């Protein structure tokens, strides 16, 4: 059976490996990235490239967007020469970016007006699961659109969940990322507290990860802390953006406000482009006069 033509928008940390997997599985992939040089790798692997978003949406059966935030998706869909400038009727647009529930519902409405279908499909998992096609996908939209997208989800992820109508998948993703933010902050504070008590950092991380408290994220971020390499798998700017979205959805529990403040301050201090666990470097910086924290953790870039 001939595979569908996919238009892919957004070749960042996540978009590039995801689109590469589709190419490797025999899909025809046409790419568009705002910074055009980033298309080169996939073009070498056989992808075609569109001159504009408008052209991309005309030639694709399914268009997938994987861009930064609410503003970026709004620009990509509704900007002049954007995806909705002159789309082919019946095209399925799937937004996989982590964005708020309101913008997802708005995009569904905008697509409806233009006679195209819309599905939100959010992902859990960072670069490695993206490279290995092992993401967890949560989708919101009509049953028929979810079924149509399944061959794509089967390549990108190990499991996909159809959560309900558009909005519910974005909401679910924000719940997961609230827990992610708590986990990163908790891990960072725990490691620094252990150092304060003269416990070796590798020892405390091994102990934690072998105990019932260990998780995929604590194991992954332990490696980052021990290697002292904070290049971004999931940039701190993204978790800060996601916690701001969580706030907009009405989160008001006791840990939330200090958590958001912590990531916002780290972002303002210049840690935005580093991995999200560089919150630990920010804490070393922020509390350096308060206690002898931060033995092996350097707060230098
Ligand atoms: P990234 O590396 O920062 O890439 C962002 C992409 O969005 C780039 O291709 C960028 O284009 C494009 N973009 C930004 N603003 C744009 C605009 N106004 N118009 C057109 N394109 C625009 O981000 P990422 O890590 O791949 O993450 C992408 C999305 O997935 C985010 O919503 C993030 O929260 C979510 N997510 C990330 C992870 C992760 O572990 N990294 C996991 C799950 C979900 P340029 O190249 O021109 O800048």
GROMACS .gro file of C-alpha atoms and ligand atoms in nm:
model
  349
    1UNK     CA    1   0.000   0.000   0.000
    2UNK     CA    2   0.138   0.344  -0.092
    3UNK     CA    3   0.225   0.551   0.213
    4UNK     CA    4   0.074   0.898   0.259
    5UNK     CA    5   0.267   1.218   0.191
    6UNK     CA    6   0.355   1.395   0.512
    7UNK     CA    7   0.433   1.767   0.534
    8UNK     CA    8   0.657   1.832   0.834
    9UNK     CA    9   0.694   2.176   0.995
   10UNK     CA   10   0.956   2.232   1.267
   11UNK     CA   11   1.293   2.061   1.256
   12UNK     CA   12   1.416   2.130   1.608
   13UNK     CA   13   1.545   1.889   1.872
   14UNK     CA   14   1.229   1.676   1.849
   15UNK     CA   15   1.104   1.741   1.497
   16UNK     CA   16   1.422   1.627   1.320
   17UNK     CA   17   1.442   1.272   1.464
   18UNK     CA   18   1.064   1.228   1.436
   19UNK     CA   19   1.055   1.327   1.068
   20UNK     CA   20   1.366   1.113   1.005
   21UNK     CA   21   1.183   0.806   1.140
   22UNK     CA   22   0.895   0.863   0.898
   23UNK     CA   23   1.140   0.891   0.608
   24UNK     CA   24   1.317   0.573   0.718
   25UNK     CA   25   0.982   0.390   0.724
   26UNK     CA   26   0.909   0.482   0.363
   27UNK     CA   27   0.678   0.783   0.400
   28UNK     CA   28   0.720   1.064   0.149
   29UNK     CA   29   0.817   1.358   0.366
   30UNK     CA   30   0.818   1.722   0.259
   31UNK     CA   31   0.982   1.951   0.515
   32UNK     CA   32   0.965   2.319   0.601
   33UNK     CA   33   1.168   2.488   0.874
   34UNK     CA   34   1.181   2.860   0.943
   35UNK     CA   35   1.562   2.842   0.951
   36UNK     CA   36   1.607   2.670   0.617
   37UNK     CA   37   1.960   2.529   0.678
   38UNK     CA   38   1.813   2.285   0.930
   39UNK     CA   39   1.631   2.108   0.643
   40UNK     CA   40   1.960   1.990   0.490
   41UNK     CA   41   2.002   1.670   0.691
   42UNK     CA   42   1.659   1.538   0.597
   43UNK     CA   43   1.687   1.646   0.234
   44UNK     CA   44   2.007   1.438   0.216
   45UNK     CA   45   1.805   1.143   0.346
   46UNK     CA   46   1.543   1.185   0.070
   47UNK     CA   47   1.295   1.444   0.198
   48UNK     CA   48   1.167   1.712  -0.035
   49UNK     CA   49   1.141   2.074   0.074
   50UNK     CA   50   0.855   2.323   0.024
   51UNK     CA   51   0.907   2.687  -0.071
   52UNK     CA   52   0.648   2.800   0.179
   53UNK     CA   53   0.407   2.670   0.440
   54UNK     CA   54   0.127   2.743   0.196
   55UNK     CA   55   0.287   2.519  -0.066
   56UNK     CA   56   0.356   2.248   0.192
   57UNK     CA   57  -0.007   2.231   0.296
   58UNK     CA   58  -0.125   2.208  -0.066
   59UNK     CA   59   0.086   1.904  -0.149
   60UNK     CA   60   0.053   1.704   0.176
   61UNK     CA   61  -0.220   1.463   0.282
   62UNK     CA   62  -0.115   1.502   0.644
   63UNK     CA   63   0.071   1.805   0.786
   64UNK     CA   64   0.250   1.775   1.120
   65UNK     CA   65   0.365   2.076   1.319
   66UNK     CA   66   0.630   2.047   1.592
   67UNK     CA   67   0.723   2.403   1.689
   68UNK     CA   68   0.794   2.593   2.008
   69UNK     CA   69   0.480   2.743   2.157
   70UNK     CA   70   0.136   2.906   2.115
   71UNK     CA   71   0.279   3.200   1.922
   72UNK     CA   72   0.474   2.976   1.686
   73UNK     CA   73   0.174   2.756   1.601
   74UNK     CA   74  -0.045   3.061   1.549
   75UNK     CA   75   0.212   3.202   1.307
   76UNK     CA   76   0.260   2.871   1.125
   77UNK     CA   77  -0.114   2.811   1.076
   78UNK     CA   78  -0.251   3.163   1.038
   79UNK     CA   79   0.042   3.377   0.925
   80UNK     CA   80   0.040   3.519   0.573
   81UNK     CA   81   0.144   3.227   0.347
   82UNK     CA   82   0.077   3.001   0.646
   83UNK     CA   83  -0.067   2.649   0.642
   84UNK     CA   84  -0.425   2.778   0.630
   85UNK     CA   85  -0.366   3.035   0.356
   86UNK     CA   86  -0.486   2.801   0.080
   87UNK     CA   87  -0.504   2.441   0.206
   88UNK     CA   88  -0.633   2.143   0.009
   89UNK     CA   89  -0.975   2.040   0.140
   90UNK     CA   90  -0.963   1.730   0.359
   91UNK     CA   91  -0.596   1.764   0.456
   92UNK     CA   92  -0.533   1.644   0.811
   93UNK     CA   93  -0.328   1.886   1.022
   94UNK     CA   94  -0.174   1.743   1.339
   95UNK     CA   95  -0.014   1.972   1.596
   96UNK     CA   96   0.238   1.792   1.817
   97UNK     CA   97   0.385   2.104   1.986
   98UNK     CA   98   0.323   2.149   2.359
   99UNK     CA   99   0.076   2.439   2.369
  100UNK     CA  100  -0.225   2.555   2.571
  101UNK     CA  101  -0.575   2.413   2.545
  102UNK     CA  102  -0.723   2.740   2.413
  103UNK     CA  103  -0.492   2.764   2.113
  104UNK     CA  104  -0.555   2.397   2.031
  105UNK     CA  105  -0.931   2.456   2.027
  106UNK     CA  106  -0.882   2.773   1.823
  107UNK     CA  107  -0.673   2.589   1.564
  108UNK     CA  108  -0.941   2.318   1.537
  109UNK     CA  109  -1.196   2.592   1.468
  110UNK     CA  110  -0.969   2.772   1.218
  111UNK     CA  111  -0.907   2.445   1.034
  112UNK     CA  112  -1.281   2.368   1.027
  113UNK     CA  113  -1.353   2.705   0.863
  114UNK     CA  114  -1.096   2.621   0.591
  115UNK     CA  115  -1.238   2.271   0.531
  116UNK     CA  116  -0.941   2.083   0.674
  117UNK     CA  117  -0.928   1.836   0.962
  118UNK     CA  118  -0.737   1.899   1.287
  119UNK     CA  119  -0.597   1.666   1.549
  120UNK     CA  120  -0.381   1.757   1.849
  121UNK     CA  121  -0.122   1.492   1.932
  122UNK     CA  122   0.115   1.570   2.218
  123UNK     CA  123   0.421   1.365   2.302
  124UNK     CA  124   0.586   1.246   2.619
  125UNK     CA  125   0.953   1.152   2.588
  126UNK     CA  126   1.260   1.344   2.488
  127UNK     CA  127   1.527   1.312   2.218
  128UNK     CA  128   1.618   0.945   2.270
  129UNK     CA  129   1.259   0.815   2.258
  130UNK     CA  130   1.203   1.045   1.958
  131UNK     CA  131   1.505   0.891   1.782
  132UNK     CA  132   1.394   0.539   1.867
  133UNK     CA  133   1.026   0.588   1.778
  134UNK     CA  134   0.935   0.524   2.142
  135UNK     CA  135   0.737   0.836   2.229
  136UNK     CA  136   0.408   0.818   2.417
  137UNK     CA  137   0.145   1.004   2.216
  138UNK     CA  138  -0.177   1.156   2.351
  139UNK     CA  139  -0.429   1.268   2.091
  140UNK     CA  140  -0.744   1.479   2.094
  141UNK     CA  141  -0.991   1.506   1.807
  142UNK     CA  142  -1.242   1.305   1.607
  143UNK     CA  143  -1.222   0.923   1.597
  144UNK     CA  144  -1.187   0.918   1.219
  145UNK     CA  145  -0.892   1.162   1.229
  146UNK     CA  146  -0.721   0.961   1.501
  147UNK     CA  147  -0.762   0.642   1.292
  148UNK     CA  148  -0.621   0.821   0.989
  149UNK     CA  149  -0.316   0.931   1.190
  150UNK     CA  150  -0.247   0.589   1.345
  151UNK     CA  151   0.004   0.469   1.080
  152UNK     CA  152   0.210   0.781   1.159
  153UNK     CA  153   0.177   0.739   1.536
  154UNK     CA  154   0.286   0.376   1.506
  155UNK     CA  155   0.619   0.496   1.362
  156UNK     CA  156   0.672   0.785   1.604
  157UNK     CA  157   0.564   0.623   1.928
  158UNK     CA  158   0.548   0.303   2.130
  159UNK     CA  159   0.191   0.378   2.239
  160UNK     CA  160  -0.078   0.628   2.149
  161UNK     CA  161  -0.387   0.721   2.348
  162UNK     CA  162  -0.698   0.884   2.205
  163UNK     CA  163  -0.800   1.099   2.502
  164UNK     CA  164  -1.118   1.263   2.361
  165UNK     CA  165  -1.199   1.595   2.195
  166UNK     CA  166  -0.943   1.861   2.096
  167UNK     CA  167  -0.809   2.029   2.413
  168UNK     CA  168  -0.796   1.722   2.634
  169UNK     CA  169  -0.459   1.603   2.500
  170UNK     CA  170  -0.300   1.946   2.553
  171UNK     CA  171  -0.444   1.944   2.905
  172UNK     CA  172  -0.304   1.595   2.968
  173UNK     CA  173   0.039   1.700   2.845
  174UNK     CA  174   0.038   1.998   3.084
  175UNK     CA  175  -0.045   1.761   3.373
  176UNK     CA  176   0.253   1.543   3.280
  177UNK     CA  177   0.482   1.845   3.255
  178UNK     CA  178   0.370   1.979   3.592
  179UNK     CA  179   0.486   1.650   3.739
  180UNK     CA  180   0.804   1.672   3.531
  181UNK     CA  181   0.878   2.020   3.671
  182UNK     CA  182   0.825   1.895   4.028
  183UNK     CA  183   1.049   1.596   3.961
  184UNK     CA  184   1.333   1.805   3.815
  185UNK     CA  185   1.319   2.058   4.097
  186UNK     CA  186   1.293   1.777   4.354
  187UNK     CA  187   1.587   1.589   4.206
  188UNK     CA  188   1.802   1.901   4.195
  189UNK     CA  189   1.725   1.999   4.555
  190UNK     CA  190   1.779   1.643   4.677
  191UNK     CA  191   2.122   1.613   4.513
  192UNK     CA  192   2.231   1.947   4.658
  193UNK     CA  193   2.098   1.854   5.002
  194UNK     CA  194   2.292   1.525   4.982
  195UNK     CA  195   2.608   1.721   4.902
  196UNK     CA  196   2.540   1.943   5.203
  197UNK     CA  197   2.535   1.622   5.413
  198UNK     CA  198   2.867   1.509   5.256
  199UNK     CA  199   2.709   1.226   5.055
  200UNK     CA  200   2.883   1.150   4.726
  201UNK     CA  201   2.669   1.266   4.432
  202UNK     CA  202   2.706   0.944   4.232
  203UNK     CA  203   2.619   0.741   4.545
  204UNK     CA  204   2.298   0.934   4.616
  205UNK     CA  205   2.189   0.916   4.251
  206UNK     CA  206   2.256   0.541   4.232
  207UNK     CA  207   2.069   0.487   4.557
  208UNK     CA  208   1.773   0.695   4.446
  209UNK     CA  209   1.754   0.528   4.107
  210UNK     CA  210   1.768   0.175   4.252
  211UNK     CA  211   1.497   0.260   4.504
  212UNK     CA  212   1.123   0.287   4.442
  213UNK     CA  213   1.181   0.660   4.384
  214UNK     CA  214   1.377   0.608   4.063
  215UNK     CA  215   1.203   0.679   3.732
  216UNK     CA  216   1.287   0.720   3.365
  217UNK     CA  217   1.341   1.091   3.420
  218UNK     CA  218   1.557   1.061   3.735
  219UNK     CA  219   1.778   0.801   3.560
  220UNK     CA  220   1.814   1.019   3.251
  221UNK     CA  221   1.890   1.336   3.442
  222UNK     CA  222   2.134   1.157   3.678
  223UNK     CA  223   2.349   1.096   3.369
  224UNK     CA  224   2.329   1.465   3.279
  225UNK     CA  225   2.433   1.574   3.628
  226UNK     CA  226   2.720   1.325   3.648
  227UNK     CA  227   2.852   1.401   3.299
  228UNK     CA  228   2.824   1.776   3.364
  229UNK     CA  229   2.696   1.808   3.005
  230UNK     CA  230   2.383   2.020   3.007
  231UNK     CA  231   2.323   2.037   2.632
  232UNK     CA  232   1.946   2.039   2.587
  233UNK     CA  233   1.744   1.721   2.540
  234UNK     CA  234   1.452   1.925   2.676
  235UNK     CA  235   1.550   2.289   2.712
  236UNK     CA  236   1.478   2.478   3.035
  237UNK     CA  237   1.297   2.743   2.829
  238UNK     CA  238   1.039   2.478   2.730
  239UNK     CA  239   0.956   2.359   3.083
  240UNK     CA  240   0.930   2.726   3.190
  241UNK     CA  241   0.688   2.785   2.902
  242UNK     CA  242   0.490   2.474   3.001
  243UNK     CA  243   0.465   2.577   3.367
  244UNK     CA  244   0.338   2.917   3.252
  245UNK     CA  245   0.070   2.732   3.053
  246UNK     CA  246  -0.012   2.526   3.364
  247UNK     CA  247  -0.062   2.854   3.553
  248UNK     CA  248  -0.296   2.983   3.280
  249UNK     CA  249  -0.508   2.669   3.324
  250UNK     CA  250  -0.570   2.765   3.689
  251UNK     CA  251  -0.315   2.560   3.886
  252UNK     CA  252  -0.305   2.694   4.242
  253UNK     CA  253  -0.162   2.421   4.467
  254UNK     CA  254   0.104   2.504   4.731
  255UNK     CA  255   0.413   2.379   4.545
  256UNK     CA  256   0.323   2.536   4.214
  257UNK     CA  257   0.402   2.902   4.273
  258UNK     CA  258   0.760   2.846   4.407
  259UNK     CA  259   0.819   2.593   4.130
  260UNK     CA  260   0.721   2.838   3.858
  261UNK     CA  261   0.927   3.115   4.021
  262UNK     CA  262   1.231   2.889   4.038
  263UNK     CA  263   1.221   2.804   3.665
  264UNK     CA  264   1.136   3.162   3.565
  265UNK     CA  265   1.435   3.294   3.759
  266UNK     CA  266   1.663   3.028   3.610
  267UNK     CA  267   1.540   3.131   3.267
  268UNK     CA  268   1.605   3.499   3.342
  269UNK     CA  269   1.953   3.408   3.466
  270UNK     CA  270   2.036   3.265   3.122
  271UNK     CA  271   1.980   2.889   3.165
  272UNK     CA  272   1.699   2.873   2.906
  273UNK     CA  273   1.898   2.708   2.627
  274UNK     CA  274   2.048   2.442   2.855
  275UNK     CA  275   1.874   2.120   2.954
  276UNK     CA  276   1.589   2.162   3.204
  277UNK     CA  277   1.791   1.988   3.479
  278UNK     CA  278   2.028   2.285   3.470
  279UNK     CA  279   1.785   2.410   3.735
  280UNK     CA  280   2.045   2.247   3.964
  281UNK     CA  281   2.310   2.491   3.839
  282UNK     CA  282   2.074   2.780   3.896
  283UNK     CA  283   2.013   2.661   4.254
  284UNK     CA  284   2.388   2.645   4.317
  285UNK     CA  285   2.412   2.998   4.189
  286UNK     CA  286   2.105   3.121   4.376
  287UNK     CA  287   2.189   2.966   4.712
  288UNK     CA  288   2.567   2.992   4.701
  289UNK     CA  289   2.574   3.227   4.997
  290UNK     CA  290   2.317   3.034   5.198
  291UNK     CA  291   2.498   2.702   5.253
  292UNK     CA  292   2.795   2.503   5.124
  293UNK     CA  293   2.587   2.346   4.848
  294UNK     CA  294   2.699   2.257   4.501
  295UNK     CA  295   3.024   2.061   4.550
  296UNK     CA  296   3.061   1.912   4.200
  297UNK     CA  297   2.787   2.110   4.032
  298UNK     CA  298   2.931   2.390   3.829
  299UNK     CA  299   2.700   2.677   3.745
  300UNK     CA  300   2.917   2.779   3.454
  301UNK     CA  301   2.788   2.746   3.099
  302LIG     P1  302   1.332   2.338   1.952
  302LIG     O1  303   1.449   2.249   1.935
  302LIG     O2  304   1.349   2.467   2.021
  302LIG     O3  305   1.268   2.360   1.807
  302LIG     C1  306   1.163   2.451   1.788
  302LIG     C2  307   1.119   2.450   1.643
  302LIG     O4  308   1.011   2.543   1.629
  302LIG     C3  309   1.228   2.493   1.544
  302LIG     O5  310   1.214   2.419   1.427
  302LIG     C4  311   1.193   2.641   1.523
  302LIG     O6  312   1.239   2.694   1.399
  302LIG     C5  313   1.042   2.632   1.521
  302LIG     N1  314   0.979   2.762   1.545
  302LIG     C6  315   0.981   2.836   1.658
  302LIG     N2  316   0.912   2.950   1.642
  302LIG     C7  317   0.864   2.949   1.516
  302LIG     C8  318   0.785   3.038   1.439
  302LIG     N3  319   0.740   3.151   1.493
  302LIG     N4  320   0.754   3.003   1.312
  302LIG     C9  321   0.799   2.889   1.258
  302LIG     N5  322   0.876   2.799   1.326
  302LIG    C10  323   0.907   2.829   1.453
  302LIG     O7  324   1.214   2.262   2.033
  302LIG     P2  325   1.189   2.106   2.055
  302LIG     O8  326   1.267   2.060   2.174
  302LIG     O9  327   1.201   2.034   1.925
  302LIG    O10  328   1.037   2.111   2.101
  302LIG    C11  329   0.931   2.138   2.008
  302LIG    C12  330   0.798   2.129   2.085
  302LIG    O11  331   0.786   1.998   2.143
  302LIG    C13  332   0.787   2.228   2.201
  302LIG    O12  333   0.654   2.271   2.212
  302LIG    C14  334   0.828   2.145   2.322
  302LIG    O13  335   0.773   2.195   2.442
  302LIG    C15  336   0.770   2.009   2.284
  302LIG     N6  337   0.836   1.892   2.343
  302LIG    C16  338   0.972   1.888   2.354
  302LIG    C17  339   1.030   1.774   2.411
  302LIG    C18  340   1.181   1.765   2.428
  302LIG    O14  341   1.224   1.678   2.505
  302LIG     N7  342   1.261   1.847   2.362
  302LIG    C19  343   0.952   1.666   2.452
  302LIG    C20  344   0.814   1.674   2.435
  302LIG    C21  345   0.756   1.788   2.379
  302LIG     P3  346   1.388   2.755   1.388
  302LIG    O15  347   1.477   2.638   1.359
  302LIG    O16  348   1.378   2.851   1.277
  302LIG    O17  349   1.418   2.822   1.519
   0.00000   0.00000   0.00000
